[in-house]
Amino acid sequence: MEIKDLLKVFEEVYGKTDKKIRCFFSSGRVNLIGEHTDYNGGYVFPAALNVGTTILIRKRDDSKIRLYATDLKELVEADIENIDSYKSIKWGNYQLGVIKELMNSGYNVGGADMLFHDTVPHGAGLSSSAAIECATGIAIYSIFNEKPIDKVALSFICQRAENRFVGVNCGIMDQFASSLGKKDHAIFLNTRTMEYKYVPLKLGDYKIVVSNTNKKRSLASSKYNERREECEKGLKMLQKKLTISCLGELDRDTFEKYKNLIENETILKRVRHVVYENDRVLKSVEVLEKGNLVSFGKLMIDSHISLRDDYEVTGFELDTLFEEALEIDGVIGSRMTGAGFGGCTVSIVHKDAIDEFIKKVGENYYQKTSLKPDFYIFDIDDGAREIEI
Ligand code: GLA
């Protein structure tokens, strides 16, 4: 839907007034490498997509927040004086959580009417929730505060909303990528120090193809929290001899030297994934800066194997997409992206092989899983921003 169509819907739902309507956007993301490292103080390498959440917003004179989404077609009404009482509503809690965290951080907020239009596929592990959060954050902040928003602060506000209001114990990667994304660049972020730099994605004749398993991710959040706990246990065991504050501080050599401190086989595998994945992110940035896409592709493949065998977050559907992708000539790398347990893979595919990729991977995946996959070729775009109307 174009902005003019959204404006029409907005006025149908909320009526006309003489107050200004403004438009904001924030993106979904794909993580290129560095999975399950962000809550361990490790490195990540995500990029913002040209799909996300668009919001039209208009100030109100009272303290009411009204939310309406083009796909749900349902009006949710809340009051910022009483925001905690809306915690368990089915749709709207992400937005209200962000508004609450904006208030907690001392920013001005007030009543507003908001229209949401989402283009990130839901439940695909492409951070549709971070897109909603960051778009809500920048929209509400911008209409009630003068200074432009600090985008790093925005990402933390949105992460806290998800942790505290929604109850998902996620790391910072998704909100950071949604908020700070940059066109044609990936973000190399150290989640321990929060230092980051943009790395240009020079893909030449290659494209990033995202393949959706379309598998329902019912256990995702409990398994996610379980992995977090396993990493914490591993850290505690290592801290008996090592002075480290997170697994992200551990390099490969130190891990190999001290790994016998971890007596539990499962925990050892989880820690090994985090340490080696971190190393792969560093190597990825190095090879990509030299334009060596083939080496990057190999690191992606190693990442998937580690997530499959050591971290155990892939599952039959993601593994099938991964294996089928590697059968296609012109694919130089593939791996699961996001939390796992379903969701999507990301593959680097030669532009001339894309049709064959979609056909063959699609057919073979369907044959093996009875699920129809979806394929997307996204552009890498800017993150949270105002769109002039
Ligand atoms: C989800 C979380 C992120 C990150 C990834 C795994 O997307 O929201 O914080 O932990 O999983 O890398």
XYZ file of C-alpha atoms and ligand atoms in Angstrom:
401
model
C 0.000 0.000 0.000
C 1.257 3.459 -0.841
C 1.271 6.329 1.637
C -1.723 7.960 -0.047
C -3.747 4.762 0.445
C -2.654 4.573 4.071
C -3.734 8.189 4.561
C -7.162 7.268 3.264
C -7.454 4.353 5.699
C -6.206 6.577 8.527
C -8.943 9.139 7.937
C -11.585 6.456 7.552
C -10.633 4.965 10.931
C -9.860 8.119 12.909
C -11.661 10.885 10.994
C -10.252 14.223 9.866
C -8.888 16.898 12.204
C -6.700 19.938 11.617
C -3.693 18.239 13.313
C -0.789 17.076 11.167
C -0.374 13.406 10.234
C 3.259 12.238 10.095
C 4.760 9.017 8.729
C 7.563 6.831 10.157
C 9.165 3.544 9.162
C 11.450 0.933 10.687
C 12.810 -2.251 9.131
C 12.884 -5.998 9.543
C 16.363 -7.511 9.515
C 18.356 -10.429 8.271
C 21.382 -11.543 10.235
C 24.179 -12.519 7.854
C 26.292 -14.264 10.503
C 26.785 -14.218 14.294
C 23.839 -16.194 15.677
C 23.018 -16.592 19.368
C 26.017 -14.438 20.207
C 24.259 -11.170 21.108
C 23.146 -12.249 24.604
C 26.681 -13.504 25.205
C 28.386 -10.162 24.582
C 29.539 -11.397 21.167
C 29.602 -10.085 17.607
C 26.682 -9.922 15.181
C 26.449 -8.890 11.544
C 22.844 -8.028 10.590
C 21.404 -5.808 7.877
C 18.089 -3.922 7.708
C 15.609 -4.889 5.003
C 13.396 -2.826 2.735
C 10.365 -4.404 4.397
C 9.203 -3.236 7.796
C 6.518 -1.312 9.644
C 5.113 1.959 8.352
C 3.187 4.111 10.830
C 0.947 7.088 10.281
C 0.542 9.038 13.502
C -1.398 12.072 14.742
C -1.329 13.698 18.174
C -4.424 13.690 20.364
C -5.393 16.181 23.076
C -5.924 13.491 25.716
C -3.812 10.577 27.033
C -5.373 7.889 24.818
C -3.376 5.719 22.448
C -5.346 4.201 19.615
C -3.803 1.536 17.393
C -5.106 0.081 14.140
C -3.340 -2.279 11.708
C -4.162 -2.619 8.018
C -4.002 -6.426 8.215
C -5.899 -6.974 11.490
C -8.503 -4.266 10.982
C -9.172 -4.031 14.696
C -9.006 -0.908 16.838
C -7.145 -1.152 20.153
C -7.555 1.665 22.636
C -5.337 2.223 25.693
C -4.539 5.000 28.122
C -0.955 5.969 28.909
C -1.992 6.895 32.464
C -2.736 3.230 33.008
C -0.484 1.429 30.579
C 0.396 -1.646 32.672
C -3.175 -2.878 32.613
C -2.833 -3.617 28.878
C 0.109 -6.008 29.219
C -1.781 -9.120 28.236
C -3.670 -7.765 25.222
C -3.186 -9.907 22.128
C -2.127 -7.208 19.688
C -0.740 -3.864 20.798
C 1.488 -4.919 23.688
C 4.710 -4.356 21.733
C 3.660 -0.796 20.968
C 2.454 -0.048 24.496
C 5.627 -1.571 25.958
C 7.709 0.841 23.888
C 5.605 3.804 24.996
C 6.053 2.749 28.597
C 9.830 2.448 28.185
C 9.971 5.880 26.504
C 8.219 7.285 29.587
C 10.573 5.383 31.918
C 13.529 6.945 30.106
C 12.104 10.399 30.819
C 10.986 11.383 27.309
C 7.780 13.295 26.612
C 4.931 11.132 25.419
C 1.218 11.784 24.967
C -1.946 10.497 23.357
C -1.929 9.619 19.650
C -3.817 7.835 16.910
C -1.641 5.389 14.983
C -2.091 3.299 11.855
C 0.270 0.332 11.319
C 1.162 -1.271 8.013
C 3.527 -4.255 8.248
C 5.353 -5.826 5.316
C 7.750 -8.171 7.166
C 6.472 -11.746 6.903
C 5.195 -12.656 10.382
C 6.778 -15.455 12.410
C 9.593 -15.844 9.875
C 12.449 -14.815 12.142
C 12.955 -11.569 10.231
C 12.149 -9.388 13.254
C 8.694 -8.143 12.453
C 8.434 -7.359 16.172
C 11.578 -5.202 16.225
C 10.206 -3.329 13.203
C 6.942 -2.619 15.048
C 8.806 -1.580 18.205
C 11.334 0.715 16.546
C 8.724 2.314 14.288
C 6.498 2.941 17.324
C 9.434 4.334 19.282
C 10.590 6.792 16.648
C 7.007 7.853 15.842
C 5.868 8.594 19.403
C 9.226 10.119 20.372
C 9.356 12.396 17.329
C 5.901 13.931 17.689
C 6.441 14.822 21.369
C 10.176 15.700 21.516
C 12.194 18.341 19.673
C 15.662 16.784 19.321
C 16.123 13.946 16.774
C 16.072 10.563 18.489
C 19.325 8.844 19.488
C 19.006 5.593 17.547
C 21.158 3.528 19.902
C 18.946 4.652 22.802
C 15.904 3.777 20.672
C 17.162 0.225 20.181
C 17.662 -0.271 23.936
C 14.213 1.143 24.719
C 12.642 -1.291 22.258
C 14.655 -4.255 23.567
C 13.557 -3.449 27.131
C 9.948 -3.288 25.959
C 10.254 -6.778 24.519
C 12.080 -8.127 27.610
C 9.835 -6.548 30.231
C 6.467 -5.875 28.662
C 6.207 -8.728 26.179
C 8.340 -11.180 28.191
C 10.779 -12.362 25.487
C 14.339 -12.373 26.765
C 15.939 -11.314 23.436
C 19.343 -9.718 22.901
C 19.963 -6.323 21.287
C 20.633 -7.381 17.691
C 17.173 -7.106 16.136
C 16.260 -3.704 17.527
C 19.736 -2.378 16.785
C 19.569 -3.483 13.148
C 16.018 -2.197 12.733
C 16.920 1.159 14.192
C 20.435 1.750 12.821
C 20.303 -0.079 9.478
C 22.006 1.561 6.516
C 21.282 1.101 2.806
C 23.578 -1.486 1.139
C 25.552 -2.032 4.362
C 25.641 -4.658 7.086
C 26.294 -3.635 10.683
C 29.252 -5.189 12.472
C 28.300 -4.812 16.134
C 30.184 -5.777 19.262
C 27.318 -6.351 21.709
C 29.656 -6.179 24.710
C 31.003 -2.664 24.035
C 28.212 -1.567 21.637
C 30.884 -0.346 19.210
C 29.763 -0.778 15.631
C 30.744 -0.069 12.080
C 29.020 -0.274 8.730
C 30.487 -2.685 6.189
C 29.494 -2.149 2.531
C 27.865 -5.227 1.012
C 29.426 -5.455 -2.406
C 27.624 -8.452 -3.812
C 28.412 -7.932 -7.504
C 26.502 -10.557 -9.479
C 25.169 -12.194 -6.313
C 21.946 -11.628 -4.417
C 20.813 -12.357 -0.898
C 17.944 -14.846 -1.085
C 15.895 -15.453 2.052
C 13.962 -18.752 2.151
C 11.122 -19.206 4.609
C 10.488 -22.709 6.021
C 6.924 -21.645 6.874
C 7.172 -23.894 9.885
C 5.188 -22.780 12.938
C 7.628 -21.858 15.691
C 5.671 -22.967 18.732
C 8.553 -23.784 21.083
C 10.837 -21.001 19.957
C 10.745 -18.736 23.013
C 11.098 -21.498 25.628
C 13.992 -23.127 23.719
C 15.543 -19.683 23.266
C 15.492 -19.042 26.992
C 16.873 -22.541 27.603
C 19.896 -21.788 25.394
C 20.486 -18.549 27.308
C 20.544 -20.464 30.571
C 22.932 -23.071 29.168
C 25.340 -20.309 28.133
C 25.127 -18.765 31.607
C 25.957 -22.126 33.172
C 28.937 -22.544 30.821
C 30.179 -19.081 31.723
C 29.994 -19.847 35.449
C 32.040 -23.035 34.984
C 34.726 -21.153 33.052
C 34.793 -18.342 35.589
C 36.241 -20.771 38.142
C 39.623 -20.163 36.498
C 39.074 -17.329 34.008
C 38.255 -13.689 34.687
C 35.738 -13.122 31.909
C 32.384 -11.402 32.198
C 30.742 -13.029 29.168
C 31.406 -15.765 26.604
C 32.004 -13.075 23.989
C 35.325 -12.303 25.657
C 36.613 -15.807 25.082
C 38.818 -16.412 22.042
C 39.257 -19.827 20.438
C 42.670 -20.575 21.930
C 41.621 -19.734 25.490
C 38.482 -21.818 25.063
C 40.464 -24.825 23.817
C 42.866 -24.481 26.755
C 40.181 -24.246 29.428
C 37.280 -26.197 27.933
C 37.847 -29.106 30.341
C 36.362 -26.840 33.040
C 33.020 -27.557 31.382
C 32.133 -31.063 32.421
C 28.707 -31.238 30.874
C 28.807 -32.289 27.203
C 25.722 -30.294 26.156
C 26.978 -27.091 27.767
C 30.378 -27.610 26.184
C 28.756 -27.757 22.750
C 26.756 -24.573 23.387
C 29.856 -22.659 24.494
C 31.894 -23.999 21.582
C 29.278 -22.658 19.177
C 29.377 -19.193 20.705
C 33.184 -19.009 20.704
C 33.621 -20.274 17.138
C 30.671 -18.269 15.815
C 32.203 -15.119 17.230
C 35.428 -15.921 15.460
C 33.524 -16.477 12.225
C 31.981 -12.999 12.450
C 35.433 -11.427 12.778
C 36.673 -13.446 9.800
C 33.551 -12.571 7.773
C 34.113 -8.867 8.165
C 37.760 -9.304 7.212
C 37.034 -11.273 4.027
C 34.082 -9.127 2.981
C 36.133 -5.969 3.314
C 38.557 -7.568 0.853
C 35.633 -8.420 -1.442
C 36.103 -12.170 -0.926
C 32.526 -13.364 -1.134
C 33.446 -17.031 -1.591
C 35.256 -17.171 1.766
C 32.284 -15.476 3.394
C 30.024 -18.156 1.916
C 32.162 -20.882 3.500
C 31.901 -19.200 6.889
C 28.098 -19.115 6.512
C 28.076 -22.850 5.865
C 30.247 -23.513 8.947
C 27.881 -21.314 10.953
C 24.857 -23.391 9.973
C 26.645 -26.646 10.781
C 27.588 -25.325 14.217
C 24.014 -24.139 14.869
C 22.787 -27.559 13.790
C 25.255 -29.801 15.630
C 26.480 -27.788 18.614
C 23.737 -25.279 19.360
C 20.902 -27.507 18.110
C 18.511 -24.791 17.023
C 17.926 -25.732 13.373
C 15.602 -28.717 12.950
C 14.586 -30.743 9.905
C 13.019 -27.893 7.918
C 15.926 -25.441 8.193
C 18.439 -28.225 7.573
C 16.558 -29.319 4.471
C 16.502 -25.784 3.042
C 20.215 -25.466 3.808
C 21.136 -28.776 2.159
C 18.957 -28.171 -0.890
C 20.432 -24.687 -1.355
C 23.957 -26.091 -1.450
C 22.952 -28.461 -4.266
C 22.441 -25.508 -6.614
C 25.365 -24.296 -8.770
C 25.785 -20.612 -8.133
C 25.137 -20.787 -4.373
C 28.217 -19.791 -2.428
C 26.807 -19.798 1.081
C 23.686 -20.579 3.086
C 22.681 -20.716 6.726
C 19.736 -20.309 9.072
C 19.173 -16.750 10.267
C 17.605 -15.456 13.497
C 16.677 -17.554 16.506
C 16.081 -20.801 14.563
C 13.562 -23.591 15.365
C 11.935 -22.701 12.034
C 12.030 -19.316 10.362
C 14.334 -18.580 7.452
C 17.645 -19.343 5.828
C 19.767 -16.727 4.082
C 21.701 -17.738 0.972
C 24.118 -15.971 -1.361
C 23.036 -16.895 -4.874
C 24.363 -15.882 -8.317
C 21.756 -13.782 -10.096
C 21.584 -16.245 -13.010
C 20.867 -19.154 -10.646
C 17.967 -17.592 -8.769
C 15.177 -19.051 -10.913
C 16.640 -22.534 -10.632
C 17.176 -22.025 -6.893
C 13.550 -21.115 -6.301
C 12.273 -23.960 -8.458
C 14.494 -26.802 -7.267
C 14.849 -25.864 -3.601
C 11.101 -25.223 -3.511
C 10.186 -28.577 -5.071
C 12.625 -30.692 -3.087
C 11.778 -28.969 0.192
C 8.074 -29.564 -0.406
C 8.679 -33.186 -1.228
C 10.600 -33.744 2.000
C 8.573 -31.643 4.435
C 5.108 -31.223 2.841
C 5.506 -27.492 3.449
C 5.550 -24.843 0.738
C 8.478 -22.447 1.280
C 8.511 -18.757 0.362
C 11.463 -16.989 -1.220
C 12.296 -13.299 -0.916
C 14.926 -11.141 -2.555
C 15.127 -8.081 -0.356
C 17.144 -4.906 -0.698
C 19.302 -3.811 2.215
C 17.894 -0.487 3.332
C 18.009 2.292 5.936
C 16.525 1.651 9.376
C 14.224 3.810 11.527
C 13.309 7.110 9.886
C 10.610 9.656 9.108
C 9.063 9.563 5.678
C 7.966 12.975 4.406
C 4.354 13.175 3.261
C 16.467 -13.598 18.064
C 16.749 -12.567 19.163
C 18.118 -11.913 18.929
C 19.207 -12.954 18.743
C 18.794 -14.014 17.711
C 19.763 -15.158 17.615
O 16.331 -12.972 16.835
O 15.756 -11.590 19.184
O 18.404 -11.044 20.010
O 19.539 -13.550 19.960
O 17.523 -14.547 17.999
O 20.995 -14.731 17.127
